[in-house]
Structures are given as C-alpha cells and as structure tokens.
Amino acid sequence: RLVSKDGRCNIEFGNVEQSRFVFLIDIWTTILDLRWRYKMTIFISAFLGSWFLFGLLWYVVAYIHKDLPEFNPSINHTPCVENINGLTSAFLFSLETQVTIGYGFRCVTEQCATAIFLLIFQSILGVIINSFMCGAILAKISRSKNRAKTITFSKNAVISKRGGKLCLLIRVANLRKSLLIGSHIYGKLLKTTITPEGETIILDQVNIEFIVDAGNENLFFISPLTIYHIIDKNSPFFHMAAETILQQDFELVVFLDGTVEATSATCQVRTSYIPEEVLWGYRFAPIVSKTKEGKYRVDFQNFSKTVAVETPHCAFCLYNEKAKAKEK
C-alpha cells in the first residue's frame, strides 16, 4: 500500500540528480522534518560545540596576552579575563557568557579590545543559536501533524444501502473536544491503469467524492461522523460486485483537511483501505447515545464494529431492480 493506516507514505526516491545541498538551503524545514533523536543530537551538539569553540578562543586570548599562570604574570598585570587559569576555566567562562549566567568570579576587563569584541560576538551568536534551536523544538512540538494523531478512521470501510442508494461508508472521529475548523474530506482511488495506447500507469488517481448528510464542507466535527460515497454510474466502484471486489487491485486513500482551532495551523489526516478492508454487505454499529443526565455519550468500543445487513451484490443490480420497479 502507498499510504499506511496511520497516514505515512510508503514511497522512496531514487537517483535524485539534485545535490543534497538543496536541503541545507531550506535548513528550517530540514530540521523540523528530522526525527527527535537526530534533532536532539543537533540541539546538544550546537550548544556544546559553541561553548567549546569559544572556550578555545578565550584560552587563545589569555595565552597571547600571557595571562596564564605558566607565564608567571606580575602582581600589577591586568589580564583580559580575570581568573582564567587554563582550558577548563576558559570553557566555564565561555558557558557563563553564552547562557548569561554571570557568576562574577570570571569577568572581562577593559585591558584588551580583543576580549571585548569576542564577548560581544559570542553574546550575539549565542542569542541566534538559542532562538533557532529553541524555536525548532517548539515548532516540532506544536506541529499540526501531532494534532492529526487524535483524528481516527474506522479500521474497515463498508458497502451497504443508505437512503436507497448503494454507498461506501467510512467512519471518522475526533478524539478531542476542540474542533477542526473548515474541515473538508475527500478521497483518491489508486490503481494501475492501461491506456488505449498501451501505456501502463501505476498509481493512477481517480477522485472519490465523500459526503455527509450536511455536505462535505465545514463539517461540525464534534462527534464521530459516517461519511459515504454514492456508488453511481460515475463511480469507479460501479462495476465491482461482492464476489469480485477481493480480486480487484486498488487502494482507497481518504484525506481530511482542517484548521486546528487552538493554533490556526492547517493539518491533514490520511488513511487508506485495500480490497480486503472493504466489507460488502455491512454497516457500522451505533456509537452515539444519550445518558439520563442529558449528555451525549460516544462509545468507542463500537467505533469499528460492523453489522451484516441485506445489500445488493452490485450497484448495477440495484439500478436494474429500480428500473424494473419503474416499468411495473
């Protein structure tokens, strides 16, 4: 399958001619797309690396100015940085400077301009590193992709009659009380198609329209919804039947787009169904009930539960029955 049940895409890029350097141009997106273990490695390495690098520079300043104890400075000697006695103390001063701890034991004097310039430069660079890395962590945590994990689809799709028409039905639920604003749901049927010219198109996409009773735009998504696709003459499922659907080669990918109410960020939830996950002649069990206190209760134990119902073996059969009924 191209799309897993949790929405991840199973695709691999090979022989990409562009250099990987192009990913560094958009470094922000690259950092955000990294997994947490790589992101935390970069986060820790950025701070430790900058502290150690500037620690070396502070040690070099002290060495050039002959502030270190091995040079036996005189009593009247004023060092560039007070109390730097070696590489360790230089590293500690670098850390104190960049994270603005300022214990007061080590401090820059007005003796040399080099130390003052290095102090300013490290302070500015430290603010940039803090802003970028902390911003990347915050953006990673607040990404709308995490909100999508609280939207769930039914394990199976079902085909049964609804409103006198043969429909393919899927159940979707919002596990949070906060809404997705401006929600829109649609589908794509992926299959291999051979054109009249003999060309084989893998993953050919066919639009699948899903609706609910109130339409497919701006869903009031506070409770689980059953969305359905009407299997009419324009539907790719029209020529399928209960006996032949398992022999078909297709993948139905369902998308739900919406805006997160809390952050105003857009998110997309995806899932997919293969022929083995489409149950012909079933409907979903009831899931919403009303308690004695007047509250509406959603029983997620029945969320993916299905019940067998009498269903025509194919959409073509249903249309023939209606045509015969009209003739009589």
mmCIF file of C-alpha atoms in Angstrom, residues 180-186 209-221 225 227 255-259:
data_model
loop_
_atom_site.group_PDB
_atom_site.id
_atom_site.type_symbol
_atom_site.label_atom_id
_atom_site.label_comp_id
_atom_site.label_asym_id
_atom_site.label_seq_id
_atom_site.Cartn_x
_atom_site.Cartn_y
_atom_site.Cartn_z
ATOM 1 C CA LEU A 180 -11.151 21.240 13.369
ATOM 2 C CA ILE A 181 -12.337 24.409 11.647
ATOM 3 C CA GLY A 182 -13.319 24.317 7.978
ATOM 4 C CA SER A 183 -12.883 20.563 7.690
ATOM 5 C CA HIS A 184 -13.046 19.037 4.217
ATOM 6 C CA ILE A 185 -12.944 15.341 3.373
ATOM 7 C CA TYR A 186 -12.215 13.665 0.046
ATOM 8 C CA GLU A 209 -16.267 12.281 -3.519
ATOM 9 C CA PHE A 210 -17.297 11.722 0.092
ATOM 10 C CA ILE A 211 -20.224 13.473 1.718
ATOM 11 C CA VAL A 212 -22.152 13.501 4.958
ATOM 12 C CA ASP A 213 -25.783 14.431 5.304
ATOM 13 C CA ALA A 214 -24.796 18.082 5.837
ATOM 14 C CA GLY A 215 -22.307 18.151 2.951
ATOM 15 C CA ASN A 216 -18.548 17.659 2.801
ATOM 16 C CA GLU A 217 -17.542 21.253 3.560
ATOM 17 C CA ASN A 218 -17.184 22.826 7.032
ATOM 18 C CA LEU A 219 -18.012 19.685 8.969
ATOM 19 C CA PHE A 220 -19.300 20.059 12.531
ATOM 20 C CA PHE A 221 -16.762 17.560 13.734
ATOM 21 C CA LEU A 225 -19.170 11.096 11.522
ATOM 22 C CA ILE A 227 -19.007 9.699 5.555
ATOM 23 C CA PHE A 255 -7.957 12.670 3.314
ATOM 24 C CA LEU A 256 -9.329 15.008 5.952
ATOM 25 C CA ASP A 257 -8.104 18.615 5.852
ATOM 26 C CA GLY A 258 -8.848 21.164 8.540
ATOM 27 C CA THR A 259 -7.569 24.046 10.642
#
